[in-house]
Short mmCIF file of C-alpha atoms and ligand atoms in Angstrom, two decimals:
data_model
loop_
_atom_site.label_atom_id
_atom_site.label_comp_id
_atom_site.label_asym_id
_atom_site.label_seq_id
_atom_site.Cartn_x
_atom_site.Cartn_y
_atom_site.Cartn_z
CA MET N 25 -91.69 -53.06 110.50
CA GLU N 26 -90.69 -49.79 108.85
CA LEU N 27 -87.59 -48.82 110.81
CA ILE N 28 -84.94 -50.81 112.58
CA ALA N 29 -83.53 -48.53 115.27
CA ILE N 30 -79.79 -47.94 115.36
CA ILE N 31 -77.73 -46.13 117.98
CA GLN N 32 -78.61 -42.57 116.89
CA ASP N 33 -82.34 -43.36 116.55
CA ILE N 34 -83.61 -41.81 119.79
CA GLU N 35 -87.09 -40.76 118.69
CA PRO N 36 -89.40 -39.44 120.05
CA LEU N 37 -86.53 -37.60 121.78
CA ARG N 38 -84.73 -35.02 119.67
CA PHE N 39 -80.99 -34.32 119.47
CA ARG N 40 -80.09 -30.66 118.86
CA ASN N 41 -76.47 -29.65 118.42
CA GLU N 42 -76.74 -25.95 117.59
CA TYR N 43 -73.72 -24.25 119.12
CA SER N 44 -74.23 -22.11 122.23
CA GLN N 45 -71.97 -20.53 124.84
CA ALA N 46 -74.46 -21.31 127.63
CA SER N 47 -73.39 -22.03 131.22
CA PRO N 48 -74.84 -24.93 133.22
CA VAL N 49 -77.74 -24.56 135.65
CA LYS N 50 -78.70 -26.92 138.46
CA GLY N 51 -79.65 -30.34 137.13
CA ASP N 52 -77.88 -30.09 133.75
CA VAL N 53 -76.05 -33.23 132.64
CA LEU N 54 -72.24 -33.32 133.02
CA LEU N 55 -70.16 -35.51 130.71
CA ALA N 56 -66.68 -36.21 132.07
CA TYR N 57 -64.04 -38.29 130.30
CA ARG N 58 -60.56 -39.65 130.96
CA GLY N 59 -58.81 -41.04 127.87
CA GLN N 60 -61.08 -43.84 126.56
CA GLU N 61 -63.28 -43.72 129.64
CA ALA N 62 -66.51 -41.90 130.56
CA LEU N 63 -67.85 -41.10 134.02
CA VAL N 64 -71.09 -43.08 134.22
CA CYS N 65 -73.64 -43.50 136.99
CA LEU N 66 -75.61 -46.75 136.88
CA LYS N 67 -79.09 -46.72 138.32
CA ASP N 68 -81.07 -49.97 138.18
CA GLY N 69 -79.06 -51.10 135.14
CA ALA N 70 -79.72 -47.87 133.25
CA ILE N 71 -76.87 -45.46 132.53
CA ASP N 72 -76.99 -41.88 133.73
CA PHE N 73 -74.43 -39.12 134.27
CA PRO N 74 -73.52 -36.66 137.04
CA ARG N 75 -75.69 -33.53 137.29
CA PHE N 76 -74.63 -29.96 137.90
CA SER N 77 -75.19 -29.06 141.58
CA GLY N 78 -75.70 -25.36 140.93
CA GLU N 79 -72.21 -24.43 142.16
CA PRO N 80 -69.22 -24.72 139.81
CA GLN N 81 -66.37 -26.80 141.20
CA PRO N 82 -63.15 -24.83 141.72
CA GLY N 83 -60.80 -25.54 138.82
CA ALA N 84 -63.41 -27.36 136.71
CA ALA N 85 -64.49 -26.19 133.24
CA TYR N 86 -67.93 -26.57 131.70
CA THR N 87 -68.45 -26.42 127.92
CA TYR N 88 -71.91 -26.63 126.39
CA LEU N 89 -72.20 -29.59 124.00
CA PHE N 90 -75.79 -30.29 122.93
CA GLU N 91 -79.40 -30.76 123.99
CA ILE N 92 -81.66 -33.78 123.94
CA SER N 93 -85.35 -32.82 124.22
CA GLY N 94 -84.78 -29.90 126.57
CA VAL N 95 -82.00 -31.49 128.65
CA HIS N 96 -78.63 -29.74 128.31
CA TYR N 97 -75.33 -31.62 128.25
CA TYR N 98 -72.00 -30.07 129.23
CA LEU N 99 -68.43 -31.25 128.85
CA PHE N 100 -67.14 -31.37 132.44
CA GLU N 101 -63.36 -30.99 132.52
CA ASN N 102 -61.14 -31.44 135.57
CA PRO N 103 -63.84 -32.89 137.87
CA SER N 104 -62.81 -33.30 141.50
CA GLY N 105 -64.85 -35.78 143.53
CA THR N 106 -67.85 -34.72 145.62
CA ASP N 107 -70.43 -34.18 142.85
CA THR N 108 -69.53 -37.45 141.21
CA ASP N 109 -69.92 -39.88 144.13
CA GLY N 110 -71.50 -43.15 143.06
CA CYS N 111 -70.32 -42.78 139.47
CA VAL N 112 -67.43 -44.68 137.92
CA PHE N 113 -65.21 -44.32 134.88
CA GLN N 114 -65.81 -47.04 132.32
CA ASN N 115 -64.63 -47.65 128.76
CA VAL N 116 -66.75 -45.83 126.17
CA ARG N 117 -67.17 -49.15 124.34
CA ALA N 118 -69.76 -49.92 127.01
CA PHE N 119 -72.08 -47.40 125.33
CA ARG N 120 -72.58 -49.96 122.53
CA GLY N 121 -75.89 -51.56 123.40
CA ALA N 122 -76.33 -49.61 126.67
CA GLU N 123 -79.73 -48.35 127.80
CA PRO N 124 -81.42 -45.99 127.69
CA ARG N 125 -80.39 -45.42 124.11
CA HIS N 126 -80.42 -41.61 124.22
CA GLN N 127 -77.97 -41.58 127.13
CA ALA N 128 -75.68 -44.02 125.31
CA PHE N 129 -75.82 -41.77 122.25
CA ALA N 130 -75.11 -38.68 124.40
CA GLY N 131 -72.20 -40.43 126.10
CA ILE N 132 -70.44 -41.46 122.90
CA THR N 133 -71.19 -38.21 121.05
CA GLY N 134 -69.81 -36.22 124.00
CA TRP N 135 -66.69 -38.39 123.95
CA GLN N 136 -66.07 -37.52 120.28
CA LEU N 137 -66.21 -33.81 121.16
CA PHE N 138 -64.04 -34.32 124.27
CA SER N 139 -61.43 -36.13 122.16
CA TRP N 140 -61.50 -33.40 119.55
CA TYR N 141 -60.87 -30.67 122.13
CA ARG N 142 -58.12 -32.74 123.79
CA ASN N 143 -56.38 -33.55 120.51
CA ASN N 144 -56.36 -29.96 119.30
CA ARG N 145 -54.97 -28.02 122.25
CA TYR N 146 -52.06 -26.79 120.14
CA CYS N 147 -51.93 -25.39 116.66
CA GLY N 148 -50.75 -27.89 114.06
CA ALA N 149 -49.28 -25.06 111.98
CA CYS N 150 -47.27 -23.11 114.57
CA GLY N 151 -47.55 -24.92 117.92
CA ARG N 152 -49.23 -22.15 119.94
CA ASN N 153 -52.29 -22.71 122.14
CA MET N 154 -55.60 -22.96 120.27
CA ASN N 155 -58.51 -20.75 121.36
CA ARG N 156 -62.14 -21.84 121.57
CA ASP N 157 -64.34 -19.73 119.31
CA GLY N 158 -67.38 -18.00 120.80
CA LYS N 159 -69.74 -18.30 117.83
CA GLU N 160 -69.33 -21.83 116.53
CA ARG N 161 -67.72 -25.19 117.30
CA MET N 162 -64.29 -24.11 116.10
CA LEU N 163 -60.78 -23.67 117.42
CA SER N 164 -58.53 -20.94 116.12
CA CYS N 165 -54.93 -19.82 116.48
CA ALA N 166 -53.44 -16.33 116.41
CA CYS N 167 -51.60 -17.40 113.23
CA GLY N 168 -54.95 -17.79 111.41
CA HIS N 169 -55.16 -21.59 111.48
CA THR N 170 -58.65 -22.90 112.29
CA VAL N 171 -59.86 -26.39 113.16
CA PHE N 172 -63.39 -27.78 112.96
CA PRO N 173 -64.63 -31.05 114.49
CA LYS N 174 -63.15 -34.04 112.70
CA ILE N 175 -65.67 -36.15 110.80
CA SER N 176 -64.31 -38.70 108.34
CA PRO N 177 -66.76 -40.01 105.73
CA ALA N 178 -66.68 -43.73 105.05
CA VAL N 179 -68.83 -46.13 103.07
CA ILE N 180 -70.49 -49.42 103.94
CA VAL N 181 -71.43 -51.39 100.84
CA ALA N 182 -73.87 -54.28 100.71
CA VAL N 183 -72.90 -55.96 97.42
CA THR N 184 -75.66 -58.24 96.19
CA ASP N 185 -76.02 -60.86 93.45
CA GLY N 186 -79.67 -61.90 93.29
CA ASP N 187 -80.41 -63.70 96.56
CA ARG N 188 -76.77 -63.63 97.67
CA LEU N 189 -75.03 -61.01 99.82
CA LEU N 190 -71.27 -60.50 99.92
CA MET N 191 -70.20 -60.85 103.56
CA THR N 192 -66.73 -60.20 104.91
CA ARG N 193 -64.58 -60.66 107.97
CA TYR N 194 -61.83 -58.19 108.74
CA ALA N 195 -58.23 -59.27 109.25
CA GLY N 196 -56.46 -58.37 112.49
CA ARG N 197 -59.47 -57.09 114.43
CA ASP N 198 -61.26 -58.32 117.52
CA TYR N 199 -64.58 -58.10 115.68
CA LYS N 200 -65.10 -61.60 114.28
CA ARG N 201 -68.68 -61.47 113.04
CA TYR N 202 -69.53 -61.00 109.39
CA ALA N 203 -69.47 -57.43 108.11
CA LEU N 204 -69.81 -55.68 104.74
CA VAL N 205 -67.24 -54.05 102.48
CA ALA N 206 -66.25 -50.74 104.08
CA GLY N 207 -63.64 -48.02 103.77
CA PHE N 208 -62.82 -44.36 104.15
CA THR N 209 -63.28 -41.76 101.44
CA GLU N 210 -59.95 -40.51 100.12
CA ILE N 211 -59.17 -36.89 99.27
CA GLY N 212 -60.31 -36.01 95.76
CA GLU N 213 -63.04 -38.60 95.27
CA THR N 214 -66.83 -38.58 95.55
CA ILE N 215 -68.55 -40.96 97.91
CA GLU N 216 -69.86 -42.96 94.93
CA GLN N 217 -66.27 -43.35 93.72
CA THR N 218 -65.34 -44.59 97.19
CA VAL N 219 -67.97 -47.32 96.82
CA ARG N 220 -66.55 -48.51 93.48
CA ARG N 221 -62.92 -48.29 94.63
CA GLU N 222 -63.39 -50.08 97.95
CA VAL N 223 -65.35 -52.96 96.42
CA LEU N 224 -62.77 -53.37 93.66
CA GLU N 225 -59.84 -53.15 96.10
CA GLU N 226 -61.21 -55.45 98.77
CA VAL N 227 -62.92 -58.18 96.73
CA GLY N 228 -62.03 -57.49 93.08
CA LEU N 229 -65.62 -56.93 91.91
CA HIS N 230 -67.24 -54.26 89.78
CA VAL N 231 -70.65 -52.92 90.90
CA LYS N 232 -73.68 -51.27 89.29
CA ASN N 233 -76.99 -49.78 90.49
CA ILE N 234 -75.35 -48.14 93.49
CA ARG N 235 -78.16 -46.92 95.76
CA TYR N 236 -77.81 -44.74 98.86
CA TYR N 237 -79.50 -46.28 101.88
CA LYS N 238 -78.84 -44.34 105.09
CA SER N 239 -76.03 -42.72 107.07
CA GLN N 240 -74.88 -43.09 110.66
CA PRO N 241 -72.62 -40.97 112.88
CA TRP N 242 -70.09 -43.37 114.41
CA SER N 243 -68.34 -41.41 117.12
CA PHE N 244 -66.09 -44.31 118.18
CA SER N 245 -63.90 -43.52 115.15
CA ASP N 246 -64.84 -39.90 114.21
CA THR N 247 -66.68 -41.37 111.25
CA LEU N 248 -69.81 -40.62 109.28
CA LEU N 249 -70.80 -43.98 107.81
CA VAL N 250 -72.73 -43.85 104.54
CA GLY N 251 -74.50 -47.06 103.57
CA PHE N 252 -75.10 -48.19 99.99
CA PHE N 253 -76.58 -51.22 98.29
CA ALA N 254 -74.97 -52.20 94.97
CA GLU N 255 -75.21 -55.13 92.57
CA ALA N 256 -72.27 -57.13 91.29
CA ASP N 257 -71.57 -56.26 87.66
CA GLY N 258 -70.07 -59.02 85.52
CA SER N 259 -67.96 -61.69 87.21
CA THR N 260 -68.87 -62.64 90.79
CA ASP N 261 -65.52 -64.35 91.43
CA ILE N 262 -64.01 -62.86 94.58
CA VAL N 263 -60.36 -61.77 94.56
CA LEU N 264 -59.62 -61.16 98.23
CA ASP N 265 -57.36 -58.37 99.49
CA THR N 266 -55.79 -60.33 102.36
CA THR N 267 -54.23 -57.26 103.98
CA GLU N 268 -57.72 -55.91 104.70
CA LEU N 269 -59.94 -58.99 104.86
CA SER N 270 -59.54 -62.49 106.18
CA GLU N 271 -62.64 -63.75 104.41
CA ALA N 272 -65.26 -62.70 101.84
CA VAL N 273 -68.05 -65.04 100.81
CA TRP N 274 -71.37 -64.99 99.00
CA VAL N 275 -74.11 -65.97 101.45
CA HIS N 276 -77.64 -66.88 100.37
CA ARG N 277 -80.37 -64.82 102.02
CA SER N 278 -81.76 -67.92 103.75
CA GLU N 279 -78.37 -68.82 105.25
CA ILE N 280 -77.55 -65.46 106.87
CA ASP N 281 -77.45 -66.08 110.63
CA THR N 282 -76.94 -62.43 111.66
CA VAL N 283 -79.42 -61.24 114.31
CA LEU N 284 -80.60 -57.68 114.95
CA ASP N 285 -78.28 -55.73 117.30
CA GLY N 286 -80.08 -52.36 117.24
CA ILE N 287 -76.76 -50.50 117.10
CA SER N 288 -74.96 -50.49 113.78
CA LEU N 289 -75.85 -49.53 110.24
CA THR N 290 -73.97 -52.59 108.93
CA ASN N 291 -76.21 -54.83 111.02
CA GLU N 292 -79.36 -53.07 109.86
CA MET N 293 -78.34 -53.40 106.20
CA ILE N 294 -77.60 -57.12 106.57
CA MET N 295 -80.96 -57.60 108.29
CA ARG N 296 -82.78 -55.69 105.54
CA PHE N 297 -81.28 -58.00 102.90
CA LYS N 298 -81.93 -61.10 104.99
CA GLU N 299 -85.63 -60.13 105.28
CA ASN N 300 -85.82 -59.33 101.55
CA ARG N 301 -86.67 -55.67 102.13
CA VAL N 302 -83.96 -54.04 100.03
CA SER N 303 -86.31 -52.81 97.30
CA ASP N 304 -88.65 -50.92 99.63
CA PHE N 305 -86.50 -48.03 100.79
CA GLY N 306 -87.27 -46.01 97.71
CA SER N 307 -83.90 -44.54 96.76
CA GLU N 308 -82.82 -44.03 93.17
CA PRO N 309 -79.61 -45.49 91.75
CA VAL N 310 -76.71 -42.99 91.68
ZN1 ZN Y 6 -50.95 -21.33 114.76
#
């Protein structure tokens, strides 16, 4: 088993997000959103989306988003009924684990772009209306202020000590399963410095042999997750930051009860350690 698929792994289909000012043609996919909800059409348990009828709806707006293997996806703003019969708004969280995978990925990626447009209607510098640029995914104001899509880098760190993996549970969240040390990159630091800082802050450990593993776009929180493996350096005594974590424990490889979810990078990294396949991804220490 070479790869464990996660939400953005849609091969053999191909995601292409080159910017274009194209207009929809009959049959193109329409992504419509309302707050935290997406307009989804369920067919035999598989998710699908409304399609463009060939005639624009009065008052609706269509913004090209991306392509998946020749199929074009448009942001569909101000939809009004008829073309969307049989489809319902549901929380975007439902895209976690939904099938087919490429439609789930399209749905959540479209929602990130929808949220970005919605949250940047006015200029943060002077308060005027923002204008959509014609050449790239950018918003600009007459005052000169420009805004690009928001992507916040964050690290996931699998801290290891021989056959033990440091596993955590987060305080004050619904998510109760074990996770790994994680945190956002702060202004002024490299991503490797984020790894060292977050591990020290959350569990009081120093790390060495930090190795990049893989990254994952995580549209639910405008995040680009960057996964690293690292080894505990010196003491392995955990000093827990209780404002962030409710628990952090060393778990022996043989006692990890996590099962593959096919969605998150955290899950894939835990599974890779559990199956003793950390050394075979071929990345150099940084
Ligand atoms: Zn402005």
